[in-house]
Amino acid sequence: MNIALVGATGNIGREIARQALARGHQVTAIVRRETDLPAELDGAQLAVAALDDTDALAAVIAGHDVLASAFGPRPGDAPSQVGAVIAHLTDAARQAGVHRLVVVGGAGSLEVAPGVQLVDTPTFPDAYKPVALAHREALKVLQATDDLDWTFYSPAAEIGPGPQRGGFRTQARNFLVGDDGHSRISYADYADAFVSEIETPQYLRQIATVAY
Ligand SMILES: NC(=O)c1ccc[n+]([C@@H]2O[C@H](COP(=O)([O-])OP(=O)(O)OC[C@H]3O[C@@H](n4cnc5c(N)ncnc54)[C@H](OP(=O)(O)O)[C@@H]3O)[C@@H](O)[C@H]2O)c1
């Protein structure tokens, strides 16, 4: 498949790009400035476009099968960008005629009980709240989008380096906790699930998650 990917230079995006290339897909990394991609992403195409420039974005994603995003605000940047970026990506996808949009979401928007999102629970860490609330705004943008096949794919609460060991679970809507009481996933296993969702859509127009 032809995959256009925003955020390919980040922790999660780099692993998504690496696995997509390894699985034989073509990847266009959409970056904000000319840059050298890591050697592991040899074979990816580079395209420069600002995420708030819908025309430029539409021009670089035209002809792709899917627009994927692992965008995240860098330290010091306003978390509130997340919702605005997703709005620009939906506009650009529409303009370019790319109907599939798969984005890395936030675990805070998953439900822990009917109608209760993780971010609204009393023990949700204050430090993660601004970005979790920004992801919720992004999810609202997508939920109001009925002309694109989007998926808001939230990692488990904890995501980080680690082996690609498989054995993870995926599900729509609800927060997933493992037998050890933790909600965890490695970058590698999350990316495996994310690329699989691109290849074989399972969670169209839904929030879903991946965890052990
Ligand atoms: N449990 C959870 O719910 C959970 C946990 C971790 C992460 N996440 C979410 O997952 C996403 C990715 O996280 P991450 O840790 O991989 O992030 P990261 O390592 O900080 O990478 C962020 C990516 O976004 C890009 N980016 C940032 N600002 C940009 C801009 N103005 N224009 C173009 N590109 C820009 C960065 O590009 P540059 O290299 O140009 O800066 C980079 O590729 C984030 O949305 C984060 O909130 C969720």
Coordinates of C-alpha atoms and ligand atoms in Angstrom, one line a residue:
M1 CA 0.0 0.0 0.0
N2 CA 1.0 3.6 -0.4
I3 CA 1.1 5.1 3.1
A4 CA 1.5 8.8 3.9
L5 CA 2.7 9.2 7.5
V6 CA 2.9 12.3 9.7
G7 CA 5.2 12.0 12.7
A8 CA 7.6 9.4 11.2
T9 CA 10.5 11.0 13.1
G10 CA 8.9 10.3 16.5
N11 CA 9.1 7.3 18.8
I12 CA 5.9 5.7 17.7
G13 CA 5.9 6.9 14.1
R14 CA 9.4 5.7 13.4
E15 CA 8.4 2.2 14.4
I16 CA 5.2 2.3 12.3
A17 CA 7.3 3.4 9.3
R18 CA 10.0 0.8 9.9
Q19 CA 7.4 -2.0 10.1
A20 CA 5.3 -0.7 7.2
L21 CA 8.5 -0.7 5.0
A22 CA 9.5 -4.2 6.2
R23 CA 6.0 -5.4 5.2
G24 CA 6.5 -4.2 1.7
H25 CA 4.5 -1.0 1.8
Q26 CA 5.6 2.4 0.3
V27 CA 5.9 5.1 3.0
T28 CA 6.0 8.8 2.4
A29 CA 7.2 10.6 5.6
I30 CA 5.6 14.0 5.8
V31 CA 8.0 16.2 7.7
R32 CA 8.0 19.9 8.6
R33 CA 11.5 20.5 7.3
E34 CA 14.1 18.8 5.1
T35 CA 15.8 16.2 7.4
D36 CA 17.7 13.0 7.2
L37 CA 15.5 10.1 8.2
P38 CA 17.1 7.4 10.3
A39 CA 18.9 4.6 8.4
E40 CA 16.2 2.1 9.4
L41 CA 13.8 4.1 7.3
D42 CA 15.8 3.8 4.1
G43 CA 13.4 3.4 1.3
A44 CA 10.8 5.9 2.7
Q45 CA 10.1 8.9 0.5
L46 CA 10.3 12.4 2.2
A47 CA 7.8 15.1 1.6
V48 CA 7.9 18.5 3.3
A49 CA 4.6 20.2 4.3
A50 CA 3.4 22.2 7.2
L51 CA 0.6 20.6 9.1
D52 CA -1.5 23.7 9.0
D53 CA -1.2 24.1 5.3
T54 CA -4.1 22.1 3.9
D55 CA -3.3 22.7 0.2
A56 CA 0.4 21.6 0.7
L57 CA -0.7 18.5 2.7
A58 CA -3.3 17.6 0.1
A59 CA -0.7 17.9 -2.6
V60 CA 1.7 15.5 -0.9
I61 CA -0.8 12.9 0.2
A62 CA -2.7 12.7 -3.1
G63 CA -2.5 9.2 -4.6
H64 CA -1.8 7.5 -1.3
D65 CA -4.1 4.7 0.0
V66 CA -4.0 6.0 3.6
L67 CA -3.0 9.0 5.6
A68 CA -1.6 7.9 9.0
S69 CA -0.5 10.1 11.8
A70 CA 1.8 9.6 14.8
F71 CA 1.9 13.4 15.4
G72 CA 2.5 14.6 18.9
P73 CA 3.5 17.9 20.4
R74 CA 7.2 18.1 21.2
P75 CA 8.1 19.2 24.8
G76 CA 7.3 22.9 25.2
D77 CA 4.7 22.9 22.3
A78 CA 1.0 23.4 23.1
P79 CA -0.8 20.1 23.6
S80 CA -3.9 21.8 22.1
Q81 CA -2.3 21.5 18.7
V82 CA -3.4 17.9 18.6
G83 CA -7.1 18.7 17.8
A84 CA -6.1 21.3 15.2
V85 CA -3.7 19.0 13.5
I86 CA -6.3 16.3 13.2
A87 CA -8.8 18.8 11.7
H88 CA -6.1 19.9 9.1
L89 CA -5.4 16.2 8.3
T90 CA -9.1 15.5 7.8
D91 CA -9.5 18.5 5.5
A92 CA -6.4 17.6 3.5
A93 CA -7.5 13.9 3.2
R94 CA -10.9 15.0 1.9
Q95 CA -9.3 17.5 -0.5
A96 CA -6.8 14.8 -1.8
G97 CA -9.5 12.1 -2.1
V98 CA -7.7 9.9 0.4
H99 CA -10.5 8.2 2.3
R100 CA -8.7 6.3 5.0
L101 CA -7.2 8.1 8.0
V102 CA -5.5 6.1 10.9
V103 CA -4.2 8.2 13.8
V104 CA -2.3 7.4 17.0
G105 CA -4.7 8.5 19.7
G106 CA -4.5 8.8 23.5
A107 CA -5.5 6.2 26.1
G108 CA -7.3 8.9 28.1
S109 CA -10.2 8.8 25.7
L110 CA -10.9 5.1 26.3
E111 CA -13.8 4.2 28.5
V112 CA -13.3 2.5 31.9
A113 CA -17.1 2.2 32.4
P114 CA -20.0 3.1 30.1
G115 CA -19.7 6.8 29.3
V116 CA -16.6 7.3 31.6
Q117 CA -13.3 8.0 29.9
L118 CA -10.0 7.3 31.6
V119 CA -8.9 10.9 31.6
D120 CA -11.9 11.8 33.8
T121 CA -11.0 9.3 36.5
P122 CA -9.6 10.8 39.8
T123 CA -6.3 8.9 39.6
F124 CA -5.5 10.1 36.0
P125 CA -2.0 11.8 36.3
D126 CA -2.2 15.6 36.1
A127 CA 1.0 15.7 34.0
Y128 CA -0.7 13.8 31.2
K129 CA -4.1 15.6 31.3
P130 CA -3.4 18.4 28.9
V131 CA -2.4 16.1 26.1
A132 CA -5.1 13.6 26.9
L133 CA -7.7 16.3 26.8
A134 CA -6.2 17.5 23.5
H135 CA -6.6 13.9 22.1
R136 CA -10.2 13.9 23.2
E137 CA -10.7 17.1 21.1
A138 CA -9.1 15.3 18.2
L139 CA -11.4 12.3 18.7
K140 CA -14.4 14.7 18.6
V141 CA -13.2 16.0 15.3
L142 CA -13.1 12.5 13.9
Q143 CA -16.4 11.5 15.4
A144 CA -18.0 14.5 13.5
T145 CA -16.4 13.2 10.3
D146 CA -18.7 10.9 8.4
D147 CA -17.1 11.1 4.9
L148 CA -13.7 9.5 5.8
D149 CA -12.9 6.0 7.1
W150 CA -11.0 7.0 10.2
T151 CA -9.6 5.0 13.1
F152 CA -8.3 6.6 16.4
Y153 CA -5.9 4.0 17.6
S154 CA -4.9 4.6 21.2
P155 CA -1.9 2.9 22.7
A156 CA -2.2 1.3 26.2
A157 CA -1.6 3.7 29.1
E158 CA 2.1 2.8 29.1
I159 CA 4.0 2.5 25.8
G160 CA 7.8 2.3 25.4
P161 CA 10.8 0.5 24.0
G162 CA 10.7 -3.3 24.2
P163 CA 10.6 -6.4 22.0
Q164 CA 8.0 -7.2 19.4
R165 CA 6.7 -10.2 21.3
G166 CA 3.1 -10.5 19.9
G167 CA 0.3 -11.8 22.1
F168 CA -1.3 -8.3 22.4
R169 CA -5.0 -7.7 22.4
T170 CA -7.0 -5.1 20.5
Q171 CA -10.5 -3.9 21.1
A172 CA -12.8 -0.9 20.4
R173 CA -13.7 1.8 22.9
N174 CA -12.7 0.3 26.3
F175 CA -9.5 0.7 28.2
L176 CA -7.5 -2.6 28.3
V177 CA -5.7 -3.8 31.4
G178 CA -3.5 -7.0 31.5
D179 CA -3.6 -9.8 34.0
D180 CA -0.8 -8.0 35.9
G181 CA -3.1 -5.0 36.4
H182 CA -1.1 -2.8 34.0
S183 CA -2.1 -1.3 30.7
R184 CA 1.1 -1.7 28.6
I185 CA 2.4 -2.2 25.1
S186 CA 5.8 -1.9 23.4
Y187 CA 6.3 0.5 20.5
A188 CA 7.0 -2.6 18.3
D189 CA 3.8 -4.4 19.2
Y190 CA 1.7 -1.2 18.9
A191 CA 3.2 -0.5 15.5
D192 CA 2.5 -4.1 14.5
A193 CA -1.2 -3.6 15.3
F194 CA -1.3 -0.1 13.7
V195 CA 0.1 -1.4 10.4
S196 CA -2.3 -4.4 10.5
E197 CA -5.2 -1.9 11.0
I198 CA -4.0 -0.1 7.8
E199 CA -3.8 -3.3 5.9
T200 CA -7.0 -4.9 7.2
P201 CA -9.4 -2.3 8.7
Q202 CA -11.1 -3.6 11.8
Y203 CA -12.1 -0.5 13.6
L204 CA -13.6 1.9 11.0
R205 CA -14.9 5.1 12.5
Q206 CA -14.0 3.9 16.0
I207 CA -11.6 4.5 18.9
A208 CA -9.7 1.3 19.6
T209 CA -6.7 0.2 21.6
V210 CA -3.8 -2.2 21.8
A211 CA -2.4 -3.7 25.0
Y212 CA -1.0 -7.0 26.4
Ligands
LIG1 N1 -0.7 6.1 26.4 C1 -1.0 7.0 25.4 O1 -2.1 7.4 25.2 C2 0.2 7.6 24.7 C3 1.5 7.4 25.1 C4 2.5 7.9 24.3 C5 2.2 8.8 23.2 N2 0.9 9.0 22.9 C6 0.6 9.8 21.7 O2 1.2 9.3 20.6 C7 1.6 10.3 19.7 C8 3.1 10.1 19.3 O3 3.9 10.0 20.5 P1 5.5 9.9 20.4 O4 5.9 9.7 21.8 O5 5.9 9.1 19.3 O6 5.8 11.5 20.0 P2 7.2 12.1 19.7 O7 8.3 11.1 19.8 O8 7.4 13.3 20.5 O9 7.1 12.4 18.1 C9 6.3 13.5 17.7 C10 6.2 13.5 16.2 O10 5.3 14.6 15.8 C11 6.1 15.4 14.9 N3 5.7 16.8 15.1 C12 5.6 17.5 16.2 N4 5.2 18.8 16.0 C13 5.1 18.9 14.6 C14 4.8 20.0 13.7 N5 4.5 21.2 14.2 N6 4.8 19.7 12.4 C15 5.1 18.5 11.9 N7 5.5 17.4 12.7 C16 5.5 17.6 14.0 C17 7.5 15.3 15.3 O11 8.3 15.7 14.2 P3 9.7 16.5 14.5 O12 10.8 15.4 14.5 O13 9.9 17.4 13.3 O14 9.6 17.2 15.8 C18 7.6 13.8 15.6 O15 7.7 13.1 14.3 C19 1.4 11.6 20.4 O16 0.2 12.2 19.9 C20 1.2 11.2 21.8 O17 0.4 12.1 22.6 C21 -0.1 8.4 23.6

